[in-house]
Short mmCIF file of C-alpha atoms and ligand atoms in Angstrom, two decimals:
data_model
loop_
_atom_site.label_atom_id
_atom_site.label_comp_id
_atom_site.label_asym_id
_atom_site.label_seq_id
_atom_site.Cartn_x
_atom_site.Cartn_y
_atom_site.Cartn_z
CA MET L 1 8.02 61.97 39.18
CA SER L 2 9.98 62.71 36.16
CA ALA L 3 13.66 61.35 36.30
CA PRO L 4 16.10 63.87 37.38
CA VAL L 5 18.87 64.80 34.94
CA PHE L 6 21.49 64.65 37.74
CA GLY L 7 21.90 63.49 41.21
CA THR L 8 21.74 65.81 44.15
CA HIS L 9 23.30 65.19 47.49
CA ARG L 10 20.71 64.44 50.31
CA ASP L 11 21.30 62.77 53.50
CA GLU L 12 18.05 60.94 53.33
CA GLY L 13 18.29 57.33 53.80
CA ARG L 14 21.54 57.65 55.62
CA PRO L 15 21.94 54.76 57.99
CA ASP L 16 23.00 55.95 61.66
CA PHE L 17 26.16 54.57 62.30
CA GLY L 18 29.63 56.14 63.22
CA PRO L 19 33.32 55.00 64.07
CA ASP L 20 32.49 52.63 66.81
CA GLU L 21 30.41 50.40 64.57
CA VAL L 22 32.80 50.52 61.88
CA GLU L 23 35.33 49.20 64.21
CA ALA L 24 33.43 46.61 65.66
CA LEU L 25 32.41 45.41 62.04
CA ALA L 26 36.27 45.49 61.26
CA ASP L 27 36.99 43.14 63.91
CA ASP L 28 34.10 40.93 63.16
CA LEU L 29 35.52 40.79 59.37
CA LEU L 30 38.94 39.98 60.55
CA ALA L 31 37.80 37.00 62.38
CA LEU L 32 35.84 35.83 59.41
CA LEU L 33 38.11 36.61 56.69
CA GLY L 34 41.63 37.01 58.17
CA PRO L 35 43.77 40.11 57.61
CA ARG L 36 44.07 39.76 53.89
CA GLY L 37 40.32 39.78 53.74
CA VAL L 38 39.72 43.24 54.84
CA SER L 39 41.27 46.48 54.50
CA SER L 40 40.96 50.16 55.62
CA LEU L 41 44.26 51.03 53.74
CA PRO L 42 44.08 54.55 51.57
CA ARG L 43 44.84 52.51 48.55
CA ALA L 44 42.01 50.00 49.12
CA ILE L 45 39.74 52.78 50.00
CA ALA L 46 40.45 55.03 47.06
CA ARG L 47 40.21 52.11 44.63
CA ALA L 48 36.52 51.26 46.10
CA SER L 49 35.72 54.98 45.86
CA ARG L 50 35.92 54.98 42.09
CA ASP L 51 33.98 53.78 38.88
CA GLY L 52 33.35 54.79 35.38
CA SER L 53 31.47 57.98 36.57
CA GLY L 54 34.41 59.72 35.55
CA MET L 55 32.76 59.99 32.07
CA SER L 56 30.41 62.40 33.61
CA PRO L 57 31.66 65.79 34.19
CA ILE L 58 28.61 66.42 36.33
CA LEU L 59 29.48 63.11 38.61
CA SER L 60 33.24 63.84 38.54
CA ALA L 61 32.55 67.28 40.15
CA GLN L 62 31.09 65.81 43.22
CA ASP L 63 32.33 63.81 45.90
CA LEU L 64 30.29 60.67 45.35
CA GLY L 65 31.46 58.91 48.75
CA ARG L 66 34.09 56.54 50.08
CA PRO L 67 33.88 53.34 52.08
CA ASP L 68 35.39 53.22 55.49
CA LEU L 69 36.23 49.40 55.08
CA VAL L 70 36.56 47.02 52.12
CA CYS L 71 36.44 43.33 52.33
CA TYR L 72 37.38 40.36 49.83
CA PRO L 73 35.31 37.51 50.18
CA ARG L 74 36.96 34.22 48.48
CA THR L 75 34.03 32.00 48.94
CA PRO L 76 30.29 32.03 48.38
CA GLN L 77 29.51 30.66 51.80
CA VAL L 78 31.17 33.36 53.53
CA ILE L 79 28.91 36.20 52.09
CA PRO L 80 25.87 35.52 54.45
CA HIS L 81 28.21 35.92 57.56
CA ILE L 82 29.72 39.25 56.19
CA VAL L 83 25.87 40.50 55.53
CA ARG L 84 24.86 39.34 58.88
CA ALA L 85 27.82 41.11 60.69
CA ALA L 86 27.17 44.44 58.55
CA VAL L 87 23.47 44.15 59.49
CA ARG L 88 24.49 43.39 63.38
CA ARG L 89 26.70 46.36 63.44
CA GLY L 90 24.05 48.71 61.20
CA VAL L 91 26.81 49.42 58.76
CA PRO L 92 25.79 50.09 55.09
CA LEU L 93 27.06 47.56 52.60
CA THR L 94 27.65 48.14 48.86
CA THR L 95 28.69 45.32 46.63
CA ARG L 96 31.27 45.81 44.13
CA GLY L 97 32.13 43.96 40.87
CA LYS L 98 34.78 45.33 38.58
CA GLY L 99 33.81 49.05 39.24
CA THR L 100 32.92 50.10 35.72
CA GLY L 101 29.18 51.35 36.34
CA ASN L 102 29.11 54.78 34.93
CA TYR L 103 26.77 56.24 37.06
CA GLY L 104 28.51 56.24 40.31
CA GLN L 105 26.35 53.57 41.50
CA VAL L 106 28.86 51.69 43.15
CA VAL L 107 30.64 54.43 45.05
CA PRO L 108 29.01 54.24 48.56
CA ARG L 109 27.31 57.33 49.02
CA PHE L 110 27.42 57.28 52.97
CA GLY L 111 30.57 55.08 53.44
CA GLY L 112 30.34 51.81 55.30
CA LEU L 113 31.60 48.45 53.84
CA VAL L 114 32.41 47.74 50.40
CA MET L 115 32.41 43.91 49.42
CA ASP L 116 34.58 43.29 46.43
CA MET L 117 33.36 40.22 44.49
CA THR L 118 36.13 39.99 41.91
CA SER L 119 37.48 36.56 43.69
CA LEU L 120 34.25 34.78 43.09
CA THR L 121 35.22 33.61 39.44
CA ALA L 122 34.10 30.10 39.27
CA ILE L 123 31.99 28.93 36.33
CA GLU L 124 29.97 26.09 37.56
CA ALA L 125 27.96 24.45 34.66
CA ILE L 126 26.63 25.04 31.16
CA ASP L 127 23.82 23.31 29.41
CA ASP L 128 21.94 23.88 26.02
CA ARG L 129 20.12 26.89 27.77
CA ALA L 130 22.26 28.59 30.56
CA ILE L 131 25.48 28.94 32.07
CA THR L 132 25.81 29.05 36.04
CA ALA L 133 28.75 31.13 37.60
CA LEU L 134 29.49 33.08 40.69
CA ALA L 135 29.09 36.74 40.61
CA GLY L 136 32.59 37.73 40.27
CA ALA L 137 33.17 35.84 36.95
CA ARG L 138 34.09 38.13 34.07
CA MET L 139 31.71 38.45 31.04
CA VAL L 140 34.38 37.83 28.62
CA THR L 141 35.38 34.59 30.36
CA LEU L 142 31.94 33.53 30.29
CA GLU L 143 31.45 34.24 26.66
CA GLN L 144 34.82 32.25 25.96
CA PHE L 145 33.67 29.45 28.12
CA ALA L 146 30.26 29.51 26.11
CA TRP L 147 32.26 29.41 22.76
CA ASP L 148 34.49 26.52 23.86
CA ASN L 149 30.99 24.29 24.36
CA GLY L 150 29.41 25.50 21.17
CA LYS L 151 27.12 28.23 22.78
CA GLN L 152 27.12 32.04 22.94
CA LEU L 153 25.71 34.47 25.74
CA TRP L 154 22.52 35.96 25.00
CA MET L 155 24.35 39.23 25.84
CA TYR L 156 27.49 40.99 27.22
CA PRO L 157 28.30 44.63 27.67
CA SER L 158 30.99 46.48 25.87
CA THR L 159 33.07 46.36 29.39
CA VAL L 160 33.90 42.93 28.57
CA GLN L 161 36.07 42.61 31.67
CA SER L 162 33.10 43.30 33.89
CA THR L 163 31.52 40.88 36.32
CA LEU L 164 28.51 38.97 35.94
CA GLY L 165 27.08 40.26 39.22
CA GLY L 166 27.98 43.73 38.11
CA PHE L 167 26.37 43.44 34.71
CA LEU L 168 23.09 42.00 36.17
CA ALA L 169 22.78 44.48 39.02
CA GLY L 170 24.13 47.60 37.48
CA GLY L 171 24.41 47.04 33.58
CA SER L 172 21.45 47.11 30.88
CA ALA L 173 22.56 45.99 27.33
CA GLY L 174 25.14 44.88 24.87
CA THR L 175 26.29 42.66 22.07
CA GLY L 176 22.97 40.38 21.64
CA THR L 177 20.52 43.06 22.86
CA ILE L 178 19.24 43.58 19.25
CA VAL L 179 17.77 40.08 19.35
CA HIS L 180 17.33 39.34 23.32
CA GLY L 181 16.47 42.86 24.78
CA ARG L 182 17.98 44.23 27.89
CA ASN L 183 19.29 42.26 30.78
CA HIS L 184 15.96 42.17 32.76
CA GLU L 185 13.95 40.80 29.79
CA GLY L 186 14.59 37.03 30.29
CA PHE L 187 18.41 36.74 30.31
CA VAL L 188 18.33 35.77 33.88
CA GLU L 189 17.08 32.18 34.66
CA ALA L 190 18.16 32.07 38.35
CA LEU L 191 20.01 34.06 41.22
CA ASP L 192 21.48 33.10 44.21
CA VAL L 193 21.18 36.14 46.45
CA VAL L 194 21.76 37.11 50.36
CA TYR L 195 19.33 39.50 51.83
CA ALA L 196 20.36 42.03 54.50
CA THR L 197 18.57 40.38 57.62
CA ASP L 198 20.08 39.19 60.91
CA ASP L 199 19.49 35.54 59.90
CA ALA L 200 20.92 36.29 56.28
CA GLU L 201 21.55 32.97 54.34
CA LEU L 202 21.82 32.15 50.54
CA VAL L 203 18.55 32.27 49.00
CA HIS L 204 17.87 30.63 45.50
CA LEU L 205 15.37 32.50 43.22
CA GLU L 206 14.16 31.13 39.96
CA GLY L 207 12.58 32.60 36.84
CA ASP L 208 10.11 35.31 37.79
CA ASP L 209 11.17 35.70 41.23
CA ALA L 210 14.67 36.37 40.24
CA GLN L 211 14.05 38.98 37.22
CA PRO L 212 13.03 42.00 39.91
CA LEU L 213 16.53 42.03 41.21
CA VAL L 214 18.16 42.75 37.91
CA HIS L 215 19.28 46.30 37.42
CA THR L 216 18.75 47.41 41.00
CA TYR L 217 22.31 48.36 41.93
CA GLY L 218 22.35 45.65 44.73
CA VAL L 219 19.78 47.63 46.95
CA ALA L 220 17.52 44.53 47.23
CA GLY L 221 20.05 41.64 47.70
CA VAL L 222 23.42 40.71 47.09
CA ILE L 223 23.96 38.57 43.94
CA VAL L 224 26.24 35.66 44.84
CA GLY L 225 25.84 33.37 41.75
CA ALA L 226 23.56 33.44 38.70
CA ARG L 227 22.29 31.29 35.68
CA VAL L 228 22.05 33.25 32.46
CA ARG L 229 20.82 32.30 29.08
CA VAL L 230 22.95 30.82 26.37
CA GLU L 231 21.99 29.95 22.70
CA PRO L 232 23.80 27.82 20.23
CA LEU L 233 26.78 29.60 18.61
CA GLN L 234 26.80 31.18 15.32
CA ASP L 235 29.31 31.60 12.89
CA TRP L 236 30.06 35.42 13.35
CA ARG L 237 31.97 37.61 11.09
CA SER L 238 32.91 41.38 12.41
CA ILE L 239 32.81 43.41 9.13
CA TYR L 240 34.10 47.20 9.15
CA VAL L 241 32.51 49.62 6.53
CA SER L 242 33.58 53.14 6.17
CA PHE L 243 31.62 56.21 4.69
CA ALA L 244 32.60 59.60 3.25
CA ASP L 245 29.26 61.15 4.84
CA HIS L 246 28.00 59.95 8.32
CA HIS L 247 24.50 60.74 7.09
CA ASN L 248 24.78 57.77 4.64
CA ALA L 249 26.22 55.59 7.41
CA PHE L 250 23.59 56.23 9.97
CA THR L 251 20.65 56.08 7.35
CA ALA L 252 22.27 52.73 6.25
CA ALA L 253 22.47 51.45 9.77
CA LEU L 254 18.90 52.17 10.42
CA ASP L 255 17.85 50.52 7.03
CA LEU L 256 19.48 47.35 8.70
CA SER L 257 17.34 47.47 11.53
CA THR L 258 14.66 45.07 9.86
CA PHE L 259 17.42 42.66 8.42
CA ASP L 260 16.89 39.24 8.79
CA PRO L 261 18.80 37.45 10.39
CA ALA L 262 19.54 40.41 12.90
CA PRO L 263 23.24 41.35 13.67
CA ARG L 264 24.36 40.57 17.07
CA LEU L 265 25.73 44.01 17.13
CA LEU L 266 25.80 47.12 14.76
CA SER L 267 27.41 50.32 15.70
CA ALA L 268 27.98 53.60 13.55
CA ASP L 269 30.13 56.74 14.20
CA ARG L 270 30.90 59.97 12.38
CA ALA L 271 34.48 60.47 11.40
CA GLU L 272 35.27 62.77 14.53
CA VAL L 273 34.61 59.81 16.78
CA VAL L 274 36.26 57.20 14.70
CA ASP L 275 39.48 59.34 14.42
CA ALA L 276 39.38 58.92 18.53
CA LEU L 277 39.11 55.11 18.37
CA PRO L 278 42.13 53.02 18.73
CA SER L 279 44.31 52.52 15.68
CA ASP L 280 43.26 49.96 13.27
CA PRO L 281 43.54 49.80 9.25
CA ALA L 282 39.84 49.01 9.19
CA LEU L 283 38.68 52.20 11.15
CA VAL L 284 39.60 54.91 8.46
CA ARG L 285 40.64 58.19 9.68
CA GLY L 286 38.45 60.99 8.32
CA ARG L 287 35.68 58.59 7.22
CA ALA L 288 32.62 57.69 9.28
CA SER L 289 31.99 53.92 10.34
CA ILE L 290 29.69 51.07 10.47
CA ARG L 291 30.77 47.93 12.58
CA ALA L 292 28.63 45.12 12.70
CA LEU L 293 28.68 41.33 14.03
CA LEU L 294 26.79 39.47 11.22
CA ASP L 295 25.87 35.88 10.57
CA ALA L 296 28.71 34.50 8.02
CA ARG L 297 25.63 33.46 5.73
CA CYS L 298 24.59 37.23 5.13
CA VAL L 299 27.74 38.95 4.92
CA ASP L 300 27.71 39.40 1.20
CA GLU L 301 24.24 40.60 0.92
CA VAL L 302 24.93 43.26 3.75
CA CYS L 303 28.11 44.18 2.20
CA ASP L 304 26.32 44.75 -1.03
CA ARG L 305 23.54 46.69 0.65
CA LEU L 306 26.03 49.19 2.45
CA THR L 307 28.25 49.47 -0.67
CA ALA L 308 25.19 50.51 -2.49
CA ALA L 309 24.35 53.06 0.11
CA GLY L 310 27.77 54.77 -0.19
CA GLY L 311 30.15 52.50 2.01
CA ARG L 312 33.44 50.90 1.48
CA VAL L 313 34.23 47.43 2.91
CA GLU L 314 37.22 47.63 4.95
CA ALA L 315 37.54 44.33 6.59
CA VAL L 316 35.54 41.14 7.40
CA ARG L 317 37.10 39.01 10.30
CA ASP L 318 36.20 36.21 12.24
CA GLY L 319 37.01 34.59 15.47
CA ILE L 320 36.12 35.35 19.13
CA MET L 321 39.03 37.84 19.56
CA GLN L 322 37.59 39.83 16.70
CA THR L 323 34.23 39.66 18.20
CA VAL L 324 35.25 40.62 21.55
CA LYS L 325 37.26 43.53 20.11
CA MET L 326 34.16 44.94 18.29
CA SER L 327 31.96 44.76 21.28
CA ALA L 328 34.64 46.61 23.11
CA LEU L 329 34.07 49.49 20.54
CA SER L 330 30.46 49.66 21.16
CA TYR L 331 27.87 51.28 23.46
CA ASN L 332 29.83 53.74 25.73
CA HIS L 333 32.98 53.09 24.64
CA PRO L 334 33.33 55.38 21.52
CA THR L 335 32.41 58.10 24.19
CA TRP L 336 34.96 56.89 26.37
CA TRP L 337 37.56 57.18 23.69
CA LEU L 338 36.51 60.55 22.42
CA GLN L 339 36.89 61.80 26.10
CA LYS L 340 40.19 60.19 26.50
CA ALA L 341 41.40 62.02 23.11
CA HIS L 342 39.83 65.39 24.31
CA PRO L 343 40.05 65.38 28.13
CA ASP L 344 37.62 67.69 29.80
CA ARG L 345 35.92 68.76 26.79
CA TYR L 346 32.88 66.26 26.12
CA PHE L 347 29.79 64.99 28.08
CA HIS L 348 27.00 62.33 26.65
CA MET L 349 23.34 61.90 27.05
CA GLU L 350 21.65 58.33 26.39
CA VAL L 351 19.31 58.61 23.73
CA ARG L 352 16.96 56.64 21.62
CA GLY L 353 14.39 56.39 18.81
CA ASP L 354 14.63 56.25 15.21
CA ALA L 355 14.33 60.46 15.23
CA LEU L 356 17.95 59.97 16.11
CA VAL L 357 18.52 58.97 12.51
CA THR L 358 15.44 60.55 10.76
CA ALA L 359 16.30 64.09 12.57
CA LEU L 360 20.09 63.61 12.82
CA ASP L 361 21.21 67.05 12.17
CA ALA L 362 18.49 68.55 14.45
CA VAL L 363 19.53 66.00 17.10
CA GLU L 364 23.39 66.81 17.00
CA GLN L 365 22.51 70.48 16.88
CA VAL L 366 20.77 70.48 20.35
CA TYR L 367 24.21 70.49 22.08
CA GLU L 368 27.35 72.47 21.07
CA GLY L 369 29.79 70.32 18.88
CA GLY L 370 27.05 67.39 19.08
CA MET L 371 28.10 63.96 17.77
CA LEU L 372 25.97 60.95 18.00
CA HIS L 373 27.30 57.55 18.43
CA LEU L 374 24.48 55.22 17.03
CA GLU L 375 23.78 51.63 18.40
CA MET L 376 21.00 49.08 16.77
CA GLY L 377 18.93 48.37 19.98
CA HIS L 378 16.13 46.16 20.52
CA GLU L 379 13.24 47.04 18.21
CA MET L 380 14.54 50.86 18.19
CA MET L 381 17.82 52.74 17.70
CA PHE L 382 19.60 54.23 20.50
CA GLY L 383 23.10 55.89 21.14
CA MET L 384 25.06 58.44 23.01
CA LEU L 385 24.72 62.04 22.06
CA ASN L 386 28.30 63.67 22.88
CA GLY L 387 28.45 67.69 23.22
CA ILE L 388 30.83 70.07 24.50
CA TYR L 389 30.33 70.48 28.37
CA HIS L 390 29.63 73.73 29.75
CA SER L 391 27.64 73.38 33.02
CA PRO L 392 24.75 71.10 34.38
CA GLU L 393 22.10 73.49 33.44
CA GLN L 394 23.33 73.43 29.79
CA VAL L 395 22.93 69.68 30.08
CA VAL L 396 19.41 69.99 31.44
CA ALA L 397 18.29 72.60 29.02
CA GLY L 398 18.88 70.07 25.95
CA VAL L 399 16.54 67.73 27.53
CA PRO L 400 13.17 69.05 26.48
CA GLU L 401 14.72 69.96 22.95
CA LEU L 402 15.46 66.38 22.21
CA GLU L 403 12.25 65.16 23.48
CA ALA L 404 10.49 67.74 21.05
CA LEU L 405 12.29 66.12 18.46
CA GLY L 406 11.03 62.57 19.30
CA VAL L 407 14.16 61.34 21.11
CA GLY L 408 13.74 59.59 24.51
CA VAL L 409 16.58 60.57 27.07
CA HIS L 410 18.18 58.81 29.81
CA SER L 411 20.60 60.80 31.74
CA PRO L 412 23.99 59.08 33.02
CA HIS L 413 24.52 61.93 35.40
CA GLN L 414 22.59 60.54 38.28
CA TRP L 415 22.77 57.46 40.63
CA TYR L 416 19.15 56.65 41.28
CA VAL L 417 17.49 53.46 40.75
CA ASP L 418 16.04 54.03 37.43
CA LEU L 419 14.16 50.76 36.55
CA ASP L 420 10.68 50.49 38.15
CA ALA L 421 11.95 52.20 41.43
CA ASP L 422 8.64 51.86 43.26
CA ARG L 423 8.60 47.99 42.76
CA VAL L 424 12.37 47.82 43.84
CA LYS L 425 11.79 49.92 46.95
CA ALA L 426 8.91 47.48 47.90
CA ILE L 427 11.24 44.72 47.53
CA ALA L 428 14.00 46.28 49.53
CA ALA L 429 11.70 47.03 52.31
CA ARG L 430 11.46 43.21 52.87
CA THR L 431 14.91 42.03 51.94
CA ASP L 432 16.93 44.88 53.51
CA PRO L 433 14.54 46.38 56.28
CA MET L 434 17.21 48.60 57.73
CA GLY L 435 18.07 50.25 54.46
CA LEU L 436 21.73 49.05 54.59
CA LEU L 437 22.50 47.93 50.94
CA ASN L 438 24.04 50.48 48.80
CA PRO L 439 21.70 53.29 50.38
CA GLY L 440 20.92 56.62 49.04
CA ARG L 441 19.66 55.37 45.50
CA TRP L 442 15.95 56.57 45.82
CA MET L 443 15.29 59.78 44.01
C1 FAD R 501 33.21 52.74 28.86
C2 FAD R 501 32.09 52.15 29.42
C3 FAD R 501 31.24 51.40 28.67
C4 FAD R 501 30.07 50.71 29.21
N1 FAD R 501 29.33 49.70 28.19
C5 FAD R 501 28.22 49.23 28.71
C6 FAD R 501 27.46 48.31 28.03
O1 FAD R 501 27.98 48.07 26.86
N2 FAD R 501 26.43 47.81 28.46
C7 FAD R 501 26.22 48.05 29.75
O2 FAD R 501 25.12 47.57 30.36
N3 FAD R 501 26.79 48.86 30.52
C8 FAD R 501 27.87 49.36 29.99
N4 FAD R 501 28.67 50.24 30.88
C9 FAD R 501 28.34 50.11 32.43
C10 FAD R 501 28.98 48.84 33.15
O3 FAD R 501 30.45 48.99 32.74
C11 FAD R 501 28.34 47.47 32.96
O4 FAD R 501 27.10 47.86 33.37
C12 FAD R 501 29.33 46.40 33.66
O5 FAD R 501 28.83 45.31 33.46
C13 FAD R 501 29.07 46.70 35.36
O6 FAD R 501 29.71 45.53 35.95
P1 FAD R 501 31.03 45.79 37.09
O7 FAD R 501 31.44 44.30 37.30
O8 FAD R 501 31.73 46.70 36.60
O9 FAD R 501 29.97 46.56 38.04
P2 FAD R 501 30.02 47.51 39.09
O10 FAD R 501 30.40 48.69 38.46
O11 FAD R 501 31.14 47.20 40.25
O12 FAD R 501 28.79 47.53 40.01
C14 FAD R 501 27.93 47.87 39.21
C15 FAD R 501 26.28 47.97 40.27
O13 FAD R 501 26.21 46.79 40.52
C16 FAD R 501 26.10 46.52 41.82
N5 FAD R 501 26.80 45.25 42.16
C17 FAD R 501 27.84 44.70 41.57
N6 FAD R 501 28.11 43.45 41.96
C18 FAD R 501 27.02 43.03 42.47
C19 FAD R 501 26.50 41.82 43.04
N7 FAD R 501 27.03 40.65 43.14
N8 FAD R 501 25.38 41.77 43.68
C20 FAD R 501 24.47 42.96 43.81
N9 FAD R 501 24.78 44.28 43.23
C21 FAD R 501 26.07 44.30 42.79
C22 FAD R 501 26.99 47.62 42.24
O14 FAD R 501 26.77 48.00 43.83
C23 FAD R 501 26.85 48.94 41.63
O15 FAD R 501 25.48 49.33 41.98
C24 FAD R 501 29.85 50.73 30.50
C25 FAD R 501 30.69 51.50 31.24
C26 FAD R 501 31.77 52.28 30.82
C27 FAD R 501 32.49 53.13 31.66
#
């Protein structure tokens, strides 16, 4: 079955539960966690009903769901008890990190319990290979901890404040992906998980056993902690180069895709998108931009190449603050800033392939007002194609046109498990036999 461009509401997979089960679970959680550990107050419910899906006008127009209860575990040991209680009462359980996922995949489709992991922030260990932390640790905190120990994370997303568990369960790529691929491609060394069974307990998974739970939206297990890869810290420089013509900028970005040593991050935008980014003298209004994290040893050579391609070097900066700042201008963030500058105007599609650059004008013309944000990915370019929004039908109609140009498309307007769904379904049948973990994620 080909992937749908947007999600449609169906009751399929809805667990059979009601107010009595919710009330009984609330009592169980009160006994387990105390009065501060569980809430059904409107503010808590509203907060747990939101995520980054506001970026999609298609998802924003729908009622994606809302929990009946939210709980706030403060120790990893209590998680199996919470999961057992939800299983005993037959109430669905959706695990929540920072709530920045942009497909609505953390909003509980059928209600039930949301478990907020953001208090579980401990970083437990680091060695030459990996860092071990609880699921609520922030990605930026892990990167800082790694730098303090002469290491760097293999990768982290542009939503740098998001959680380790959320990035592993709901994210896919980020700073470092050019070299290391996506988060399900070897980043994870081990996971501590809890399955939704009536005898739930902490289960430790190593290597190949852990990988299949990555990018599964928590439907096959709750991630309580993880060990993820680090590598020796490199001496990074953040470079900002502006261009009068975005064609030159995008072509120069593609030319750098074979550069050795590879950048840790490379993003390119046309002037209209740059104009929407936060004010910075290195982001020159009215000019296209390339931003890259480069090994200090190759800054001069890359700057020479970009200058020869028509660019003007605006800034070369160093230090972790600058690295993180540049990361937070990558991936979905330029779209986010564009939408902030022009509310209710734009939507975006996730697109990939060198055709983004080699057929740039044709790609941008697929949607009215089309503007590409480009990232250098792992062995291919990818990006976000922004366009003026009219209707879901208009969004769908552009997909075959993009594909005919040789562009791969992934829709950010649907909430289904989108990585190897059949395999995930088979795992979940064993680890969540009652279908209680974040239900409603199968297309
Ligand atoms: C502007 C913007 C930019 C973004 N940039 C990127 C990017 O560069 N790269 C990228 O990959 N993503 C990106 N995202 C998507 C998202 O921000 C990231 O994937 C982020 O890492 C998710 O973490 P979170 O803590 O916010 O997770 P949440 O949004 O809370 O959860 C995401 C999913 O994981 C599940 N989950 C959360 N914690 C656990 C757990 N402990 N165990 C099991 N399941 C769990 C949730 O149920 C949900 O399905 C972006 C989103 C926005 C809005």
